[in-house]
């Protein structure tokens, strides 16, 4: 169990508001959150995890784990609020952000 989320408490509100953005603005917003606002150690761990999840998605025809399915499993484990409660209204935006970074890994992370 992680004592702190990989996507920090400070990014929680920004991630929750991600789904309110226009589709055109999401890439720059996600890139800004991940590259500019995430601590270096968290960035390295997130990048490694997303690279691995991307490999899993590459085999989704065999394992049925699409980016959306992986987001449901991993999203709530990447970020949560400081009071450690998970609102049902927060699950959708968190999963949406997680799916987006998995699907857009090459455009978000510095390779």
Tab-separated table of N, CA and C in Angstrom, residues 24-96:
chain	number	residue	atom	x	y	z
A	24	UNK	N	-9.046	19.176	-27.388
A	24	UNK	CA	-7.827	19.807	-27.909
A	24	UNK	C	-6.881	20.252	-26.787
A	25	UNK	N	-7.433	20.595	-25.637
A	25	UNK	CA	-6.614	21.101	-24.547
A	25	UNK	C	-6.076	20.036	-23.609
A	26	UNK	N	-6.539	18.814	-23.748
A	26	UNK	CA	-6.170	17.757	-22.801
A	26	UNK	C	-4.702	17.354	-22.858
A	27	UNK	N	-4.131	17.279	-24.054
A	27	UNK	CA	-2.742	16.831	-24.163
A	27	UNK	C	-1.795	17.794	-23.462
A	28	UNK	N	-1.913	19.080	-23.752
A	28	UNK	CA	-1.031	20.060	-23.100
A	28	UNK	C	-1.251	20.091	-21.597
A	29	UNK	N	-2.494	19.963	-21.169
A	29	UNK	CA	-2.827	19.961	-19.746
A	29	UNK	C	-2.187	18.760	-19.056
A	30	UNK	N	-2.339	17.577	-19.634
A	30	UNK	CA	-1.758	16.363	-19.050
A	30	UNK	C	-0.235	16.442	-19.044
A	31	UNK	N	0.338	16.915	-20.122
A	31	UNK	CA	1.794	17.053	-20.206
A	31	UNK	C	2.306	18.012	-19.131
A	32	UNK	N	1.592	19.119	-18.935
A	32	UNK	CA	1.975	20.099	-17.929
A	32	UNK	C	1.915	19.488	-16.528
A	33	UNK	N	0.864	18.745	-16.244
A	33	UNK	CA	0.745	18.108	-14.926
A	33	UNK	C	1.868	17.112	-14.692
A	34	UNK	N	2.116	16.277	-15.676
A	34	UNK	CA	3.090	15.192	-15.511
A	34	UNK	C	4.526	15.703	-15.523
A	35	UNK	N	4.856	16.572	-16.453
A	35	UNK	CA	6.251	17.005	-16.600
A	35	UNK	C	6.610	18.149	-15.650
A	36	UNK	N	5.743	19.129	-15.526
A	36	UNK	CA	6.098	20.329	-14.761
A	36	UNK	C	5.710	20.269	-13.290
A	37	UNK	N	4.662	19.566	-12.949
A	37	UNK	CA	4.154	19.629	-11.580
A	37	UNK	C	4.397	18.380	-10.752
A	38	UNK	N	4.812	17.323	-11.388
A	38	UNK	CA	5.060	16.079	-10.663
A	38	UNK	C	6.519	16.048	-10.202
A	39	UNK	N	6.787	15.703	-8.940
A	39	UNK	CA	8.182	15.577	-8.488
A	39	UNK	C	8.937	14.549	-9.339
A	40	UNK	N	10.228	14.731	-9.462
A	40	UNK	CA	11.050	13.888	-10.334
A	40	UNK	C	10.905	12.395	-10.040
A	41	UNK	N	10.943	12.019	-8.775
A	41	UNK	CA	10.835	10.599	-8.430
A	41	UNK	C	9.472	10.041	-8.822
A	42	UNK	N	8.428	10.813	-8.612
A	42	UNK	CA	7.082	10.377	-8.981
A	42	UNK	C	6.977	10.255	-10.498
A	43	UNK	N	7.599	11.187	-11.219
A	43	UNK	CA	7.597	11.149	-12.678
A	43	UNK	C	8.223	9.849	-13.183
A	44	UNK	N	9.362	9.480	-12.624
A	44	UNK	CA	10.066	8.270	-13.063
A	44	UNK	C	9.217	7.030	-12.816
A	45	UNK	N	8.592	6.949	-11.643
A	45	UNK	CA	7.754	5.787	-11.319
A	45	UNK	C	6.526	5.743	-12.237
A	46	UNK	N	5.876	6.894	-12.432
A	46	UNK	CA	4.697	6.943	-13.295
A	46	UNK	C	5.055	6.573	-14.727
A	47	UNK	N	6.157	7.098	-15.228
A	47	UNK	CA	6.589	6.791	-16.593
A	47	UNK	C	6.835	5.291	-16.757
A	48	UNK	N	7.532	4.685	-15.812
A	48	UNK	CA	7.807	3.255	-15.861
A	48	UNK	C	6.505	2.453	-15.856
A	49	UNK	N	5.581	2.818	-14.973
A	49	UNK	CA	4.304	2.115	-14.872
A	49	UNK	C	3.493	2.260	-16.149
A	50	UNK	N	3.415	3.473	-16.694
A	50	UNK	CA	2.632	3.708	-17.903
A	50	UNK	C	3.269	2.995	-19.101
A	51	UNK	N	4.584	2.946	-19.162
A	51	UNK	CA	5.239	2.187	-20.231
A	51	UNK	C	4.861	0.715	-20.146
A	52	UNK	N	4.844	0.170	-18.937
A	52	UNK	CA	4.447	-1.221	-18.755
A	52	UNK	C	2.983	-1.434	-19.145
A	53	UNK	N	2.116	-0.530	-18.690
A	53	UNK	CA	0.694	-0.655	-19.014
A	53	UNK	C	0.457	-0.546	-20.514
A	54	UNK	N	1.257	0.244	-21.171
A	54	UNK	CA	1.159	0.358	-22.621
A	54	UNK	C	1.481	-0.973	-23.301
A	55	UNK	N	2.443	-1.695	-22.764
A	55	UNK	CA	2.769	-3.033	-23.288
A	55	UNK	C	1.610	-4.000	-23.063
A	56	UNK	N	0.946	-3.868	-21.924
A	56	UNK	CA	-0.224	-4.711	-21.657
A	56	UNK	C	-1.326	-4.401	-22.665
A	57	UNK	N	-1.555	-3.114	-22.930
A	57	UNK	CA	-2.575	-2.695	-23.899
A	57	UNK	C	-2.252	-3.229	-25.291
A	58	UNK	N	-0.974	-3.281	-25.628
A	58	UNK	CA	-0.575	-3.810	-26.937
A	58	UNK	C	-1.053	-5.246	-27.154
A	59	UNK	N	-1.312	-5.971	-26.069
A	59	UNK	CA	-1.773	-7.358	-26.154
A	59	UNK	C	-3.232	-7.499	-25.721
A	60	UNK	N	-3.995	-6.408	-25.794
A	60	UNK	CA	-5.380	-6.440	-25.302
A	60	UNK	C	-6.259	-7.423	-26.068
A	61	UNK	N	-5.874	-7.745	-27.289
A	61	UNK	CA	-6.642	-8.747	-28.033
A	61	UNK	C	-6.569	-10.113	-27.349
A	62	UNK	N	-5.490	-10.357	-26.615
A	62	UNK	CA	-5.321	-11.635	-25.922
A	62	UNK	C	-5.730	-11.548	-24.447
A	63	UNK	N	-5.458	-10.410	-23.807
A	63	UNK	CA	-5.672	-10.328	-22.357
A	63	UNK	C	-6.905	-9.510	-21.954
A	64	UNK	N	-7.562	-8.883	-22.931
A	64	UNK	CA	-8.779	-8.091	-22.701
A	64	UNK	C	-8.553	-6.859	-21.824
A	65	UNK	N	-7.299	-6.499	-21.596
A	65	UNK	CA	-6.996	-5.332	-20.769
A	65	UNK	C	-6.709	-4.135	-21.670
A	66	UNK	N	-7.767	-3.433	-22.017
A	66	UNK	CA	-7.655	-2.201	-22.796
A	66	UNK	C	-7.197	-1.084	-21.859
A	67	UNK	N	-6.884	0.062	-22.434
A	67	UNK	CA	-6.495	1.212	-21.615
A	67	UNK	C	-7.618	1.586	-20.653
A	68	UNK	N	-8.857	1.488	-21.107
A	68	UNK	CA	-10.004	1.805	-20.243
A	68	UNK	C	-10.088	0.824	-19.069
A	69	UNK	N	-9.894	-0.455	-19.337
A	69	UNK	CA	-9.936	-1.453	-18.264
A	69	UNK	C	-8.787	-1.262	-17.276
A	70	UNK	N	-7.602	-0.968	-17.790
A	70	UNK	CA	-6.455	-0.727	-16.912
A	70	UNK	C	-6.659	0.532	-16.086
A	71	UNK	N	-7.296	1.539	-16.666
A	71	UNK	CA	-7.557	2.777	-15.942
A	71	UNK	C	-8.485	2.533	-14.753
A	72	UNK	N	-9.461	1.650	-14.928
A	72	UNK	CA	-10.376	1.315	-13.831
A	72	UNK	C	-9.602	0.668	-12.678
A	73	UNK	N	-8.642	-0.173	-13.011
A	73	UNK	CA	-7.868	-0.877	-11.997
A	73	UNK	C	-6.815	0.039	-11.364
A	74	UNK	N	-6.085	0.794	-12.185
A	74	UNK	CA	-4.938	1.550	-11.684
A	74	UNK	C	-5.249	2.995	-11.313
A	75	UNK	N	-6.214	3.617	-11.947
A	75	UNK	CA	-6.504	5.028	-11.693
A	75	UNK	C	-6.666	5.382	-10.223
A	76	UNK	N	-7.561	4.721	-9.501
A	76	UNK	CA	-7.758	5.056	-8.086
A	76	UNK	C	-6.547	4.760	-7.206
A	77	UNK	N	-5.607	3.992	-7.727
A	77	UNK	CA	-4.383	3.700	-6.978
A	77	UNK	C	-3.264	4.685	-7.290
A	78	UNK	N	-3.456	5.519	-8.303
A	78	UNK	CA	-2.449	6.526	-8.657
A	78	UNK	C	-2.684	7.848	-7.954
A	79	UNK	N	-3.953	8.152	-7.657
A	79	UNK	CA	-4.273	9.432	-7.026
A	79	UNK	C	-5.509	9.295	-6.162
A	80	UNK	N	-5.468	9.965	-5.029
A	80	UNK	CA	-6.627	10.063	-4.147
A	80	UNK	C	-6.501	11.372	-3.384
A	81	UNK	N	-7.596	11.765	-2.750
A	81	UNK	CA	-7.593	13.038	-2.035
A	81	UNK	C	-6.824	12.904	-0.725
A	82	UNK	N	-6.480	14.042	-0.174
A	82	UNK	CA	-5.689	14.087	1.052
A	82	UNK	C	-6.409	13.441	2.231
A	83	UNK	N	-7.737	13.431	2.214
A	83	UNK	CA	-8.481	12.820	3.326
A	83	UNK	C	-8.711	11.326	3.111
A	84	UNK	N	-8.136	10.781	2.061
A	84	UNK	CA	-8.129	9.348	1.747
A	84	UNK	C	-9.511	8.757	1.478
A	85	UNK	N	-10.483	9.604	1.209
A	85	UNK	CA	-11.793	9.088	0.824
A	85	UNK	C	-11.904	9.169	-0.689
A	86	UNK	N	-12.637	8.252	-1.259
A	86	UNK	CA	-12.809	8.245	-2.712
A	86	UNK	C	-14.279	8.472	-3.005
A	87	UNK	N	-14.559	9.599	-3.589
A	87	UNK	CA	-15.925	9.923	-3.972
A	87	UNK	C	-16.261	9.197	-5.270
A	88	UNK	N	-17.476	8.728	-5.377
A	88	UNK	CA	-17.896	8.075	-6.617
A	88	UNK	C	-17.855	9.037	-7.794
A	89	UNK	N	-18.052	10.327	-7.532
A	89	UNK	CA	-17.988	11.309	-8.620
A	89	UNK	C	-16.552	11.535	-9.083
A	90	UNK	N	-15.572	11.188	-8.269
A	90	UNK	CA	-14.163	11.367	-8.645
A	90	UNK	C	-13.629	10.208	-9.470
A	91	UNK	N	-14.241	9.050	-9.370
A	91	UNK	CA	-13.733	7.862	-10.063
A	91	UNK	C	-13.687	8.076	-11.579
A	92	UNK	N	-14.751	8.603	-12.156
A	92	UNK	CA	-14.806	8.806	-13.607
A	92	UNK	C	-13.687	9.687	-14.123
A	93	UNK	N	-13.513	10.892	-13.548
A	93	UNK	CA	-12.423	11.754	-14.013
A	93	UNK	C	-11.026	11.148	-13.797
A	94	UNK	N	-10.837	10.460	-12.695
A	94	UNK	CA	-9.537	9.824	-12.438
A	94	UNK	C	-9.267	8.744	-13.475
A	95	UNK	N	-10.271	7.930	-13.762
A	95	UNK	CA	-10.102	6.877	-14.770
A	95	UNK	C	-9.902	7.480	-16.154
A	96	UNK	N	-10.599	8.556	-16.449
A	96	UNK	CA	-10.454	9.235	-17.738
A	96	UNK	C	-9.031	9.759	-17.918
